[in-house]
Short mmCIF file of N, CA and C in Angstrom, two decimals:
data_model
loop_
_atom_site.label_atom_id
_atom_site.label_comp_id
_atom_site.label_asym_id
_atom_site.label_seq_id
_atom_site.Cartn_x
_atom_site.Cartn_y
_atom_site.Cartn_z
N MET A 297 87.45 113.89 142.05
CA MET A 297 88.78 114.45 141.89
C MET A 297 89.84 113.34 141.86
N GLN A 298 89.70 112.36 142.71
CA GLN A 298 90.71 111.31 142.80
C GLN A 298 90.78 110.49 141.51
N ARG A 299 89.65 110.28 140.88
CA ARG A 299 89.64 109.49 139.64
C ARG A 299 90.48 110.19 138.57
N TRP A 300 90.38 111.52 138.48
CA TRP A 300 91.13 112.24 137.46
C TRP A 300 92.62 112.25 137.77
N GLN A 301 92.99 112.22 139.04
CA GLN A 301 94.41 112.12 139.37
C GLN A 301 94.97 110.79 138.90
N VAL A 302 94.16 109.72 139.04
CA VAL A 302 94.60 108.41 138.56
C VAL A 302 94.72 108.43 137.04
N GLU A 303 93.75 109.06 136.37
CA GLU A 303 93.79 109.14 134.90
C GLU A 303 95.02 109.91 134.42
N VAL A 304 95.33 110.99 135.11
CA VAL A 304 96.49 111.80 134.73
C VAL A 304 97.77 111.00 134.92
N SER A 305 97.87 110.27 136.02
CA SER A 305 99.09 109.48 136.25
C SER A 305 99.21 108.36 135.21
N HIS A 306 98.08 107.75 134.81
CA HIS A 306 98.13 106.73 133.76
C HIS A 306 98.54 107.36 132.43
N TRP A 307 98.06 108.56 132.17
CA TRP A 307 98.43 109.25 130.93
C TRP A 307 99.93 109.52 130.91
N TYR A 308 100.49 110.01 132.04
CA TYR A 308 101.93 110.25 132.12
C TYR A 308 102.72 108.96 131.93
N LEU A 309 102.27 107.89 132.58
CA LEU A 309 102.97 106.61 132.43
C LEU A 309 102.95 106.15 130.98
N ASP A 310 101.83 106.38 130.31
CA ASP A 310 101.72 105.94 128.92
C ASP A 310 102.53 106.85 127.99
N MET A 311 102.40 108.15 128.15
CA MET A 311 103.04 109.09 127.23
C MET A 311 104.54 109.26 127.51
N CYS A 312 104.91 109.45 128.75
CA CYS A 312 106.32 109.72 129.05
C CYS A 312 107.17 108.46 129.09
N PHE A 313 106.60 107.39 129.60
CA PHE A 313 107.37 106.15 129.73
C PHE A 313 106.97 105.11 128.69
N MET A 314 106.01 105.45 127.84
CA MET A 314 105.54 104.56 126.76
C MET A 314 105.22 103.16 127.28
N GLN A 315 104.49 103.12 128.37
CA GLN A 315 104.23 101.86 129.03
C GLN A 315 103.33 100.94 128.19
N ASP A 316 102.38 101.50 127.47
CA ASP A 316 101.47 100.67 126.68
C ASP A 316 102.10 100.14 125.40
N ARG A 317 103.20 100.72 124.97
CA ARG A 317 103.81 100.35 123.69
C ARG A 317 104.85 99.24 123.81
N LEU A 318 105.17 98.84 125.02
CA LEU A 318 106.22 97.83 125.19
C LEU A 318 105.67 96.43 124.89
N PRO A 319 106.31 95.71 123.97
CA PRO A 319 105.85 94.35 123.65
C PRO A 319 106.41 93.34 124.66
N LEU A 320 105.77 93.27 125.82
CA LEU A 320 106.26 92.39 126.88
C LEU A 320 105.39 91.14 126.95
N ARG A 321 106.06 90.01 127.20
CA ARG A 321 105.32 88.74 127.29
C ARG A 321 105.51 88.06 128.64
N ASN A 322 106.68 88.21 129.21
CA ASN A 322 106.98 87.56 130.48
C ASN A 322 106.27 88.31 131.61
N ARG A 323 105.45 87.62 132.37
CA ARG A 323 104.63 88.25 133.41
C ARG A 323 105.50 88.89 134.51
N ASP A 324 106.57 88.21 134.92
CA ASP A 324 107.45 88.77 135.95
C ASP A 324 108.14 90.04 135.46
N TYR A 325 108.56 90.01 134.21
CA TYR A 325 109.21 91.20 133.64
C TYR A 325 108.22 92.36 133.57
N ILE A 326 106.99 92.09 133.22
CA ILE A 326 105.96 93.13 133.15
C ILE A 326 105.75 93.75 134.53
N ASN A 327 105.65 92.91 135.55
CA ASN A 327 105.44 93.42 136.92
C ASN A 327 106.63 94.24 137.39
N ASN A 328 107.83 93.75 137.14
CA ASN A 328 109.03 94.50 137.55
C ASN A 328 109.15 95.81 136.79
N HIS A 329 108.88 95.77 135.49
CA HIS A 329 108.95 96.99 134.69
C HIS A 329 107.92 98.02 135.17
N THR A 330 106.73 97.57 135.46
CA THR A 330 105.69 98.48 135.97
C THR A 330 106.10 99.08 137.31
N TYR A 331 106.68 98.26 138.17
CA TYR A 331 107.12 98.75 139.48
C TYR A 331 108.17 99.85 139.32
N PHE A 332 109.19 99.61 138.50
CA PHE A 332 110.26 100.60 138.34
C PHE A 332 109.77 101.84 137.60
N THR A 333 108.84 101.66 136.67
CA THR A 333 108.29 102.82 135.97
C THR A 333 107.51 103.71 136.93
N LYS A 334 106.71 103.10 137.78
CA LYS A 334 105.94 103.89 138.75
C LYS A 334 106.85 104.55 139.78
N MET A 335 107.92 103.86 140.16
CA MET A 335 108.87 104.45 141.09
C MET A 335 109.54 105.68 140.46
N ALA A 336 109.96 105.55 139.20
CA ALA A 336 110.56 106.69 138.50
C ALA A 336 109.56 107.83 138.35
N PHE A 337 108.31 107.48 138.06
CA PHE A 337 107.27 108.51 137.94
C PHE A 337 107.07 109.25 139.26
N ASN A 338 107.07 108.53 140.38
CA ASN A 338 106.91 109.17 141.69
C ASN A 338 108.08 110.09 142.02
N ILE A 339 109.28 109.67 141.67
CA ILE A 339 110.46 110.51 141.92
C ILE A 339 110.39 111.78 141.07
N LEU A 340 110.07 111.63 139.79
CA LEU A 340 109.99 112.81 138.91
C LEU A 340 108.84 113.71 139.31
N SER A 341 107.75 113.14 139.78
CA SER A 341 106.62 113.97 140.25
C SER A 341 107.02 114.78 141.47
N TYR A 342 107.77 114.16 142.38
CA TYR A 342 108.25 114.89 143.55
C TYR A 342 109.12 116.06 143.13
N VAL A 343 110.07 115.79 142.23
CA VAL A 343 110.98 116.85 141.78
C VAL A 343 110.19 117.95 141.08
N LYS A 344 109.26 117.57 140.22
CA LYS A 344 108.46 118.56 139.49
C LYS A 344 107.65 119.43 140.44
N ASN A 345 107.08 118.83 141.47
CA ASN A 345 106.24 119.58 142.41
C ASN A 345 107.05 120.44 143.37
N HIS A 346 108.34 120.16 143.51
CA HIS A 346 109.16 120.93 144.45
C HIS A 346 110.18 121.83 143.75
N CYS A 347 110.10 121.94 142.44
CA CYS A 347 110.95 122.89 141.72
C CYS A 347 110.37 124.29 141.84
N PRO A 348 111.22 125.29 141.94
CA PRO A 348 110.70 126.65 141.94
C PRO A 348 110.08 126.99 140.59
N LYS A 349 109.02 127.77 140.64
CA LYS A 349 108.34 128.16 139.40
C LYS A 349 109.05 129.34 138.76
N ASP A 350 108.93 129.43 137.44
CA ASP A 350 109.55 130.56 136.73
C ASP A 350 108.59 131.74 136.73
N ARG A 351 108.91 132.74 135.94
CA ARG A 351 108.09 133.97 135.92
C ARG A 351 106.65 133.72 135.49
N GLN A 352 106.45 132.75 134.61
CA GLN A 352 105.10 132.44 134.12
C GLN A 352 104.41 131.41 135.02
N GLN A 353 104.97 131.17 136.21
CA GLN A 353 104.41 130.22 137.18
C GLN A 353 104.36 128.80 136.63
N ARG A 354 105.38 128.41 135.86
CA ARG A 354 105.46 127.06 135.29
C ARG A 354 106.56 126.28 135.99
N THR A 355 106.33 124.97 136.07
CA THR A 355 107.37 124.06 136.56
C THR A 355 107.94 123.30 135.37
N PRO A 356 109.09 122.66 135.53
CA PRO A 356 109.66 121.91 134.41
C PRO A 356 108.75 120.77 133.97
N SER A 357 108.81 120.43 132.71
CA SER A 357 107.99 119.33 132.20
C SER A 357 108.61 117.99 132.58
N MET A 358 107.79 116.96 132.55
CA MET A 358 108.28 115.61 132.84
C MET A 358 109.33 115.19 131.81
N GLU A 359 109.14 115.59 130.56
CA GLU A 359 110.08 115.23 129.51
C GLU A 359 111.45 115.84 129.77
N SER A 360 111.48 117.10 130.21
CA SER A 360 112.77 117.74 130.49
C SER A 360 113.44 117.11 131.70
N LEU A 361 112.65 116.70 132.69
CA LEU A 361 113.24 116.03 133.84
C LEU A 361 113.77 114.65 133.46
N GLN A 362 113.05 113.95 132.58
CA GLN A 362 113.55 112.66 132.10
C GLN A 362 114.86 112.85 131.34
N TYR A 363 114.93 113.89 130.54
CA TYR A 363 116.16 114.17 129.79
C TYR A 363 117.32 114.43 130.76
N ALA A 364 117.05 115.16 131.83
CA ALA A 364 118.09 115.45 132.81
C ALA A 364 118.56 114.18 133.50
N CYS A 365 117.68 113.20 133.64
CA CYS A 365 118.02 111.95 134.31
C CYS A 365 118.92 111.05 133.47
N ARG A 366 119.19 111.43 132.24
CA ARG A 366 120.15 110.65 131.45
C ARG A 366 121.54 110.73 132.06
N ASP A 367 121.77 111.81 132.79
CA ASP A 367 123.01 111.93 133.54
C ASP A 367 122.81 111.20 134.87
N ALA A 368 123.67 110.24 135.16
CA ALA A 368 123.49 109.38 136.33
C ALA A 368 123.55 110.17 137.64
N GLU A 369 124.42 111.16 137.71
CA GLU A 369 124.55 111.92 138.96
C GLU A 369 123.28 112.73 139.24
N THR A 370 122.67 113.28 138.20
CA THR A 370 121.42 114.02 138.38
C THR A 370 120.31 113.07 138.81
N ALA A 371 120.26 111.88 138.22
CA ALA A 371 119.24 110.90 138.60
C ALA A 371 119.40 110.50 140.06
N ILE A 372 120.64 110.34 140.51
CA ILE A 372 120.88 110.00 141.91
C ILE A 372 120.48 111.15 142.82
N ARG A 373 120.74 112.38 142.39
CA ARG A 373 120.32 113.54 143.18
C ARG A 373 118.79 113.58 143.31
N PHE A 374 118.10 113.27 142.23
CA PHE A 374 116.63 113.23 142.28
C PHE A 374 116.17 112.16 143.28
N CYS A 375 116.80 111.00 143.24
CA CYS A 375 116.42 109.91 144.16
C CYS A 375 116.70 110.31 145.61
N MET A 376 117.85 110.93 145.85
CA MET A 376 118.19 111.36 147.21
C MET A 376 117.20 112.41 147.72
N ALA A 377 116.80 113.32 146.84
CA ALA A 377 115.81 114.33 147.23
C ALA A 377 114.48 113.67 147.57
N TYR A 378 114.10 112.67 146.81
CA TYR A 378 112.84 111.97 147.05
C TYR A 378 112.88 111.19 148.36
N VAL A 379 113.97 110.48 148.60
CA VAL A 379 114.08 109.65 149.81
C VAL A 379 114.16 110.50 151.07
N THR A 380 114.95 111.57 151.02
CA THR A 380 115.15 112.40 152.21
C THR A 380 114.12 113.53 152.31
N GLN A 381 113.32 113.72 151.27
CA GLN A 381 112.35 114.82 151.21
C GLN A 381 113.04 116.17 151.38
N ASP A 382 114.21 116.29 150.78
CA ASP A 382 115.01 117.52 150.85
C ASP A 382 115.37 117.94 149.44
N ASN A 383 114.75 119.02 148.96
CA ASN A 383 114.95 119.42 147.56
C ASN A 383 116.28 120.13 147.32
N ARG A 384 117.09 120.34 148.33
CA ARG A 384 118.40 120.95 148.12
C ARG A 384 119.30 120.06 147.25
N TYR A 385 119.02 118.75 147.25
CA TYR A 385 119.86 117.85 146.45
C TYR A 385 119.81 118.20 144.97
N PHE A 386 118.63 118.57 144.47
CA PHE A 386 118.58 118.90 143.04
C PHE A 386 118.63 120.40 142.78
N LEU A 387 118.34 121.23 143.77
CA LEU A 387 118.44 122.68 143.57
C LEU A 387 119.89 123.13 143.47
N GLU A 388 120.81 122.34 144.02
CA GLU A 388 122.23 122.69 143.97
C GLU A 388 122.94 122.07 142.76
N ASP A 389 122.20 121.37 141.92
CA ASP A 389 122.80 120.71 140.74
C ASP A 389 122.94 121.73 139.61
N GLU A 390 124.17 122.04 139.27
CA GLU A 390 124.46 123.06 138.26
C GLU A 390 123.95 122.66 136.87
N ARG A 391 123.91 121.36 136.59
CA ARG A 391 123.48 120.91 135.26
C ARG A 391 122.03 121.27 134.97
N LEU A 392 121.20 121.31 135.99
CA LEU A 392 119.79 121.66 135.78
C LEU A 392 119.65 123.12 135.37
N TYR A 393 120.55 123.96 135.81
CA TYR A 393 120.53 125.37 135.39
C TYR A 393 121.11 125.51 133.99
N LEU A 394 122.16 124.71 133.69
CA LEU A 394 122.76 124.77 132.36
C LEU A 394 121.80 124.25 131.29
N LEU A 395 121.01 123.23 131.61
CA LEU A 395 120.01 122.71 130.68
C LEU A 395 118.76 123.59 130.62
N LYS A 396 118.74 124.62 131.44
CA LYS A 396 117.61 125.55 131.55
C LYS A 396 116.33 124.86 132.00
N ILE A 397 116.50 123.81 132.80
CA ILE A 397 115.35 123.16 133.42
C ILE A 397 114.92 123.97 134.63
N LEU A 398 115.91 124.45 135.38
CA LEU A 398 115.62 125.34 136.50
C LEU A 398 116.11 126.73 136.15
N LYS A 399 115.40 127.72 136.62
CA LYS A 399 115.80 129.11 136.41
C LYS A 399 116.42 129.62 137.70
N ARG A 400 117.48 130.37 137.55
CA ARG A 400 118.11 130.96 138.73
C ARG A 400 117.19 132.03 139.30
N PRO A 401 117.11 132.10 140.62
CA PRO A 401 116.27 133.14 141.21
C PRO A 401 116.84 134.53 140.90
N GLU A 402 115.95 135.44 140.62
CA GLU A 402 116.39 136.80 140.32
C GLU A 402 116.79 137.51 141.60
N ILE A 403 117.92 138.18 141.53
CA ILE A 403 118.38 138.95 142.67
C ILE A 403 117.84 140.36 142.50
N LYS A 404 117.02 140.76 143.43
CA LYS A 404 116.43 142.10 143.35
C LYS A 404 117.39 143.08 144.00
N ASP A 405 117.83 144.01 143.21
CA ASP A 405 118.78 145.00 143.69
C ASP A 405 118.01 146.28 143.98
N ASP A 406 117.76 146.53 145.26
CA ASP A 406 117.02 147.72 145.67
C ASP A 406 117.93 148.92 145.88
N TYR A 407 119.22 148.72 145.76
CA TYR A 407 120.16 149.80 145.99
C TYR A 407 120.13 150.76 144.81
N VAL A 408 119.97 152.04 145.10
CA VAL A 408 119.99 153.08 144.07
C VAL A 408 121.19 153.97 144.35
N GLU A 409 121.99 154.17 143.32
CA GLU A 409 123.18 155.00 143.46
C GLU A 409 122.77 156.43 143.81
N PRO A 410 123.26 156.97 144.92
CA PRO A 410 122.88 158.34 145.27
C PRO A 410 123.51 159.34 144.31
N LYS A 411 122.79 160.40 144.03
CA LYS A 411 123.31 161.45 143.16
C LYS A 411 124.36 162.24 143.93
N PRO A 412 125.47 162.56 143.27
CA PRO A 412 126.50 163.31 143.99
C PRO A 412 126.04 164.74 144.28
N VAL A 413 126.47 165.23 145.40
CA VAL A 413 126.15 166.61 145.78
C VAL A 413 127.22 167.50 145.17
N ILE A 414 126.76 168.40 144.32
CA ILE A 414 127.70 169.30 143.62
C ILE A 414 127.75 170.62 144.39
N PRO A 415 128.95 171.03 144.75
CA PRO A 415 129.07 172.30 145.48
C PRO A 415 128.61 173.48 144.63
N GLU A 416 128.20 174.53 145.29
CA GLU A 416 127.67 175.72 144.61
C GLU A 416 128.76 176.44 143.80
N SER A 417 129.94 176.51 144.34
CA SER A 417 131.00 177.22 143.63
C SER A 417 132.35 176.68 144.05
N GLY A 418 133.38 177.20 143.42
CA GLY A 418 134.73 176.85 143.83
C GLY A 418 135.36 175.78 142.95
N ILE A 419 136.56 175.40 143.34
CA ILE A 419 137.34 174.44 142.59
C ILE A 419 136.69 173.05 142.62
N ALA A 420 136.06 172.69 143.74
CA ALA A 420 135.42 171.38 143.85
C ALA A 420 134.31 171.24 142.81
N ARG A 421 133.58 172.35 142.56
CA ARG A 421 132.51 172.30 141.54
C ARG A 421 133.11 172.08 140.16
N LEU A 422 134.19 172.80 139.87
CA LEU A 422 134.84 172.65 138.57
C LEU A 422 135.39 171.23 138.40
N ALA A 423 135.90 170.65 139.48
CA ALA A 423 136.46 169.30 139.41
C ALA A 423 135.36 168.27 139.15
N MET A 424 134.19 168.47 139.73
CA MET A 424 133.11 167.50 139.55
C MET A 424 132.44 167.64 138.20
N LEU A 425 132.29 168.88 137.71
CA LEU A 425 131.58 169.10 136.44
C LEU A 425 132.51 169.00 135.25
N GLY A 426 133.78 169.16 135.47
CA GLY A 426 134.72 169.11 134.35
C GLY A 426 134.59 170.37 133.51
N ARG A 427 134.85 170.28 132.21
CA ARG A 427 134.84 171.44 131.33
C ARG A 427 133.43 171.95 131.11
N LYS A 428 132.40 171.09 131.37
CA LYS A 428 131.02 171.53 131.13
C LYS A 428 130.63 172.67 132.09
N GLY A 429 131.27 172.71 133.25
CA GLY A 429 130.90 173.71 134.23
C GLY A 429 131.51 175.09 133.95
N ILE A 430 132.47 175.14 133.03
CA ILE A 430 133.10 176.41 132.71
C ILE A 430 132.31 177.10 131.61
N LYS A 431 131.87 178.31 131.88
CA LYS A 431 131.12 179.05 130.88
C LYS A 431 132.09 179.66 129.88
N ALA A 432 131.70 179.61 128.62
CA ALA A 432 132.53 180.19 127.56
C ALA A 432 132.46 181.70 127.63
N ARG A 433 133.65 182.34 127.48
CA ARG A 433 133.69 183.79 127.48
C ARG A 433 133.59 184.29 126.05
N SER A 434 132.84 185.30 125.87
CA SER A 434 132.73 185.82 124.51
C SER A 434 133.34 187.18 124.39
#
């Protein structure tokens, strides 16, 4: 199982961050770039794993989270959530809902409007039923 987790993380690093496609020659730059790429991957993985799931039990994709990180404030919120292990930092970010990365939780309304009690006779019945309650005379 652990081997496949490593393979999946390498696939994400290659596909999402295009790590294998970078024409790098300087060894120090390669090491620093790899370090920051893995750090970004860990932060996005944390956010992805702690996002609420939608109706189809799906979490946001890594690509959509990367797109959201183009905004500096959202990226900082992701980092703060990762460092403090508190997902409220990104759950309160309105931009994630506007980009439809996060779905708002559905509010279940269990309240059912009670049916009005209509009196058997009298003026109150006529007032509640309106003209429909008056029988036509022939």
